[in-house]
Coordinates of C-alpha atoms in Angstrom, one line a residue:
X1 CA 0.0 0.0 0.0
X2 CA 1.4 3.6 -0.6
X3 CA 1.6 5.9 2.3
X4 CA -1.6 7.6 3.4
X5 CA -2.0 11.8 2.8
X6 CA 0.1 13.8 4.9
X7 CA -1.6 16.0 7.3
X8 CA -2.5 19.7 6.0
X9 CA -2.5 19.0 2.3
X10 CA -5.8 20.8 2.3
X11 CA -5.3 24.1 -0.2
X12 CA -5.2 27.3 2.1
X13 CA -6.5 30.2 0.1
X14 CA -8.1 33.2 0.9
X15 CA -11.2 32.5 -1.5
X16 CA -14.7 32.5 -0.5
X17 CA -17.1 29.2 -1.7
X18 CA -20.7 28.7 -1.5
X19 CA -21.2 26.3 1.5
X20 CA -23.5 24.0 0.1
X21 CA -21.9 23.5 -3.2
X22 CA -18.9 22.5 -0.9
X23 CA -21.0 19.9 0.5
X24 CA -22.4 18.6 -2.3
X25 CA -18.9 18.3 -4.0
X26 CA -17.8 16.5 -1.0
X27 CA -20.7 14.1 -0.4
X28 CA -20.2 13.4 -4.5
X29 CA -16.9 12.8 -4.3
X30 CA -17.3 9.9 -1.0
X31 CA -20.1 8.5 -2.5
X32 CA -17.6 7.5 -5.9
X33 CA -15.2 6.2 -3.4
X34 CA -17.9 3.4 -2.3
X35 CA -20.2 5.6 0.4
X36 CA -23.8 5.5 0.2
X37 CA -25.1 8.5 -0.7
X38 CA -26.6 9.1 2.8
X39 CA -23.4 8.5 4.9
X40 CA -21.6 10.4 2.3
X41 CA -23.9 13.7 3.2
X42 CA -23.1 13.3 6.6
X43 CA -19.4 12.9 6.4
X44 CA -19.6 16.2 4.1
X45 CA -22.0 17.9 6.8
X46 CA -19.4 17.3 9.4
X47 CA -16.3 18.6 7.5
X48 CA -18.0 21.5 5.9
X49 CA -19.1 22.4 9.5
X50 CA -16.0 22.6 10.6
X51 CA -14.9 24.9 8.5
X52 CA -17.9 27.2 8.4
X53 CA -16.7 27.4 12.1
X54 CA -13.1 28.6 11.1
X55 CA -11.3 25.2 12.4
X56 CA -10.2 23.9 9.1
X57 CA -8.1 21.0 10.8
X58 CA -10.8 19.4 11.2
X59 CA -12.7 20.5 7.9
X60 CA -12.3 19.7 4.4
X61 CA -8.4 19.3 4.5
X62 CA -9.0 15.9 6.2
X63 CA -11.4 14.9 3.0
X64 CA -8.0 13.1 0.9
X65 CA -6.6 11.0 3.7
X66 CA -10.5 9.7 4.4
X67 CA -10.7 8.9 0.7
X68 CA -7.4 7.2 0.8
X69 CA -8.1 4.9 3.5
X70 CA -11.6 3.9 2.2
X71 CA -9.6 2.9 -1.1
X72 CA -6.9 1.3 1.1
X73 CA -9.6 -1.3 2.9
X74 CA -8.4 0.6 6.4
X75 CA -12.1 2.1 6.7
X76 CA -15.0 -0.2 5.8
X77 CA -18.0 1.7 4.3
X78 CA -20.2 -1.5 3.9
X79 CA -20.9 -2.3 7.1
X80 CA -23.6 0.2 9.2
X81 CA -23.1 0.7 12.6
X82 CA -24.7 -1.3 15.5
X83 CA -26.1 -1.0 19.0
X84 CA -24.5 -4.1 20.9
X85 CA -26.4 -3.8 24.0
X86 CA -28.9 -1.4 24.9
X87 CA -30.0 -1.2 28.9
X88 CA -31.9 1.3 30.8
X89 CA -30.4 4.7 30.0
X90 CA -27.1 3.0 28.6
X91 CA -25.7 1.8 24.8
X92 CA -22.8 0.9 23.2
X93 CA -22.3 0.9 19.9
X94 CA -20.0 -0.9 17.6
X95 CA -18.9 2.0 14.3
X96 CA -18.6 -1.4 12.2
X97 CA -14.9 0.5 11.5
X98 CA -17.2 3.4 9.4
X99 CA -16.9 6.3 8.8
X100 CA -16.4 8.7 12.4
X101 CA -18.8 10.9 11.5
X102 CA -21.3 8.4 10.2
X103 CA -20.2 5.9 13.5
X104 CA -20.7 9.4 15.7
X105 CA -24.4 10.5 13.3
X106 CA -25.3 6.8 15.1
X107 CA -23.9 7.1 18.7
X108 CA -25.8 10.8 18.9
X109 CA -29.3 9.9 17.6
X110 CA -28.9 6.8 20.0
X111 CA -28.2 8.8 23.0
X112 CA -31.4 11.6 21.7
X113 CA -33.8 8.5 21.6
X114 CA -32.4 7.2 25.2
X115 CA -32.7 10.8 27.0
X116 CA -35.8 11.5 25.6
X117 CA -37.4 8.1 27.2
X118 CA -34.7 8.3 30.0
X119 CA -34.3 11.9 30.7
X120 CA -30.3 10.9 30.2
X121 CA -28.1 8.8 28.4
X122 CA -24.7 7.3 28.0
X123 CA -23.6 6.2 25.1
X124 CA -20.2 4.2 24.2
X125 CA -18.4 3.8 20.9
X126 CA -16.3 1.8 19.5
X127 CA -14.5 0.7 16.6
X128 CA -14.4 4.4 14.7
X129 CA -12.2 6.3 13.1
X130 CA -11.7 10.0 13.1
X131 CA -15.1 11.9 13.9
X132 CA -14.6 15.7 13.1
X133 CA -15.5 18.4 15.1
X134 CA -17.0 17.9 18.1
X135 CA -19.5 21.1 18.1
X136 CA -21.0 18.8 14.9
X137 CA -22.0 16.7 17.2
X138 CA -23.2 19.6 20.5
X139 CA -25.0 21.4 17.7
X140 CA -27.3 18.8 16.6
X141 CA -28.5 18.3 20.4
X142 CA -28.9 21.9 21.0
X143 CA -31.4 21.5 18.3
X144 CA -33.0 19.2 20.1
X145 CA -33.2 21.3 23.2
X146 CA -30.9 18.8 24.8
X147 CA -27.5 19.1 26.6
X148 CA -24.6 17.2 25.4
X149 CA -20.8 16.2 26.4
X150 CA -19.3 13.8 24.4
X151 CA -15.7 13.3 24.0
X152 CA -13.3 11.3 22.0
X153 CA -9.5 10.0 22.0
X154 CA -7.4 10.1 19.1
X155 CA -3.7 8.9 18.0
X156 CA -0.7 9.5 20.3
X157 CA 0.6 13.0 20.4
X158 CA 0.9 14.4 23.2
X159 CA 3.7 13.4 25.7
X160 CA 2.7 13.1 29.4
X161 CA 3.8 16.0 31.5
X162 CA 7.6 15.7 32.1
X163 CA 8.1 13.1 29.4
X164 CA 9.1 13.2 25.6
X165 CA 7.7 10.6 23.5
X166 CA 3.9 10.4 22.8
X167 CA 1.3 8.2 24.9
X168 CA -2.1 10.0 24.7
X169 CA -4.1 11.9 21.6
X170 CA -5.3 15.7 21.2
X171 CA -8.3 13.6 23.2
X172 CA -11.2 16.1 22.5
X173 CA -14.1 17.2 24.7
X174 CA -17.0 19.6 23.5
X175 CA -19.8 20.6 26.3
X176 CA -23.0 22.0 24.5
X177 CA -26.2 23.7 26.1
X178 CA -29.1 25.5 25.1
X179 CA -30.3 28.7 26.1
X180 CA -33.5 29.5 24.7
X181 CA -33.8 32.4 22.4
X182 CA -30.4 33.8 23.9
X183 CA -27.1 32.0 22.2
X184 CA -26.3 28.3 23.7
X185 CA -23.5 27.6 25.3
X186 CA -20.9 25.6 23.5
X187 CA -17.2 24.3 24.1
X188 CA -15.1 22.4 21.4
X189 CA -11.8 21.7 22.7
X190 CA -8.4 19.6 22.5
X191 CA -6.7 18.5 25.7
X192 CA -3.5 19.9 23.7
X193 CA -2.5 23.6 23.9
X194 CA -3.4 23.3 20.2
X195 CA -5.1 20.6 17.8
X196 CA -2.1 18.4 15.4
X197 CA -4.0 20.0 12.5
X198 CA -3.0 23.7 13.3
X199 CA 0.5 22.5 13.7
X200 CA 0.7 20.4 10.2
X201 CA -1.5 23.9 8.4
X202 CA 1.4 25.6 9.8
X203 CA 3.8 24.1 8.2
X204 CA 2.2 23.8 4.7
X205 CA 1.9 27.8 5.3
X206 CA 5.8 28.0 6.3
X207 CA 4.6 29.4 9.5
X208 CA 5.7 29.2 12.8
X209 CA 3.9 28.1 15.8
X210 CA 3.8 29.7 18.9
X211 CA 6.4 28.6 21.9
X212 CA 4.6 26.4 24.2
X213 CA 2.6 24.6 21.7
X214 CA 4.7 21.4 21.3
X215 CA 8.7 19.9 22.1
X216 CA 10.8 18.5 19.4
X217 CA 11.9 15.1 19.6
X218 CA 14.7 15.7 22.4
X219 CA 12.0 17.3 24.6
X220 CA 13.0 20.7 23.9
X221 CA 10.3 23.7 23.2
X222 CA 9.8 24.7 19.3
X223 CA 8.5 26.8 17.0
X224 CA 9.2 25.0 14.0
X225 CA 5.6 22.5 13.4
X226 CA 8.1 20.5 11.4
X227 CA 10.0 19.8 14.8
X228 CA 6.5 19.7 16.5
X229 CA 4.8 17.0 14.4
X230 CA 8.0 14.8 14.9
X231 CA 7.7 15.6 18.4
X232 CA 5.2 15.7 20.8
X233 CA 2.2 18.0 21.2
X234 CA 1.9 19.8 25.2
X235 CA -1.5 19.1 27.4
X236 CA -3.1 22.6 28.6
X237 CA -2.5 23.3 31.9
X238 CA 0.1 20.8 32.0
X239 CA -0.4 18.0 34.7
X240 CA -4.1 19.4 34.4
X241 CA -4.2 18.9 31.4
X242 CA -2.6 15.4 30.7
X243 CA -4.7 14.3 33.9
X244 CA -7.8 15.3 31.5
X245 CA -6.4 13.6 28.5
X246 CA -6.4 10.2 30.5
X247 CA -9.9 10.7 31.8
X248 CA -11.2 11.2 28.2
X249 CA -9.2 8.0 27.2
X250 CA -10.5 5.9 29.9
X251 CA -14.1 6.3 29.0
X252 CA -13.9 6.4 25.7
X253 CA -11.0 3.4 25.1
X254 CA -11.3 1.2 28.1
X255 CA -15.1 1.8 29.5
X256 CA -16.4 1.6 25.5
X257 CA -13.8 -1.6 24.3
X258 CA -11.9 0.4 22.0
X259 CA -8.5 1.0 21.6
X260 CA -6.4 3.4 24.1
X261 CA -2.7 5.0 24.9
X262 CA -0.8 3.4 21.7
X263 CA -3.8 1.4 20.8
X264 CA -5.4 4.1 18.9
X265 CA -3.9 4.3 15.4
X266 CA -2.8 6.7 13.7
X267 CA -5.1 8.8 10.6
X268 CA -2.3 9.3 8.9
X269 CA 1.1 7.1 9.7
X270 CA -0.3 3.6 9.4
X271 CA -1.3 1.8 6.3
X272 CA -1.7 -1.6 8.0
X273 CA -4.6 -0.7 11.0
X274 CA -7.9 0.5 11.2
X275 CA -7.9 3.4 14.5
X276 CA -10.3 1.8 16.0
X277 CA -10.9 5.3 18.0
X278 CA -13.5 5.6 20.7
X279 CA -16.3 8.2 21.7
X280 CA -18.4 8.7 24.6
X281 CA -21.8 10.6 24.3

């Protein structure tokens, strides 16, 4: 197999684009890589999203290295996700190794029926891949009228505080709440100081990164996201921070039976694994 994308190879430009042509050039270009047409939309509702909120990391830059692994067998697109077990105000579900956004589209709607019989609802996930934003996810139960925290760990990057090599992921966590007719609350954040994604958009601007972001490979602060991405990323808050990082991998690798610390696999270095990421709604 050849190597997947490299992170960031998402064209930066200053243009503006109609949103929902994006979309519908997205969802027709998963549904000729093999995705029905329905899970295609979502995938391109996620990314699209994502940039409409200005955190193109996460938006249509990651569209390539999806495509790739769908081509490569290392994300399976025939196979719908499924509730394994379903008790009182508790699921897990199984992504199937879809999609993330169409695994995460499943997990939400799941955890929405439960709380609206329930009042509440958790929901675990396994077997996923990279999910997108978060918000994607907050937003939809907002909606809804409906608050949401759900989480999700991710490939090793960041390096535990005081160490140097990798053990735990960006390991996201987004809070949202509605408010009525006044704005809703809502929180979309990395564990990291920043997300991998602004560090590898960095470097295919030439830019530098601010100090305090990640270490290089000897453990020493950089500037240069070249130096970063071979390194390691730095939890917020330090201990804080890497303390949170664990939490979030706990419920959503070892409560929810997926992988966890070097278990999760990476989106982009490995041609041989599916990531077999997990969520928690």
């Amino acid at each position: 197999m050849k190597p997947m994308q490299r992170e960031g190879v998402g064209v930066v430009c200053p243009n503006r684009y109609d949103w929902k042509r994006l979309e519908q050039f997205a969802t027709a270009i998963f549904v000729r890589a093999g995705v029905s047409t329905r899970d295609a939309e979502t995938v391109a509702r996620s990314l699209v999203h994502a940039d409409l909120r200005g955190v193109h990391s996460h938006g249509l830059a990651r569209m390539p290295v999806y495509v790739e692994r769908i081509s490569a067998g290392l994300i399976d697109v025939s196979k719908a996700p499924v509730i394994l077990r379903k008790a009182g105000a508790t699921a897990v579900v199984d992504g199937m190794n879809h999609l993330g956004a169409v695994v995460g589209e499943a997990a939400l709607q799941t955890a929405i029926e439960i709380a609206g019989k329930n009042g509440t609802a958790i929901v675990g996930v396994r077997c996923s891949n990279h999910f997108g934003a978060c918000s994607y996810y907050a937003e939809q139960a907002i909606q809804k009228g409906m608050i949401l925290f759900v989480m999700s760990n991710a490939p090793q990057t960041m390096a535990p505080t005081g160490g140097i090599r990798p053990f735990f992921g960006s390991n996201p966590i987004a809070a949202g709440i509605p408010a009525g007719s006044a704005p809703p609350f809502l929180l979309d954040m990395a564990t990291t100081v920043a997300a991998r994604g602004k560090i590898a958009l960095a470097r295919k601007k030439g830019e530098a990164i601010p100090k305090g972001w990640a270490i290089d490979e000897r453990g020493r602060d950089t500037t240069d996201p070249a130096e970063a991405l071979r390194g390691a990323l730095l939890p917020i808050g330090g201990a804080k921070g890497y303390g949170i990082a664990m939490f979030v991998d706990i419920l959503c690798g070892l409560l929810a039976g997926a992988g966890y610390g070097p278990g999760v696999h990476s989106l982009y270095d490995n041609d041989e694994h599916p990531q077999n990421v997990g969520h928690f709604f």
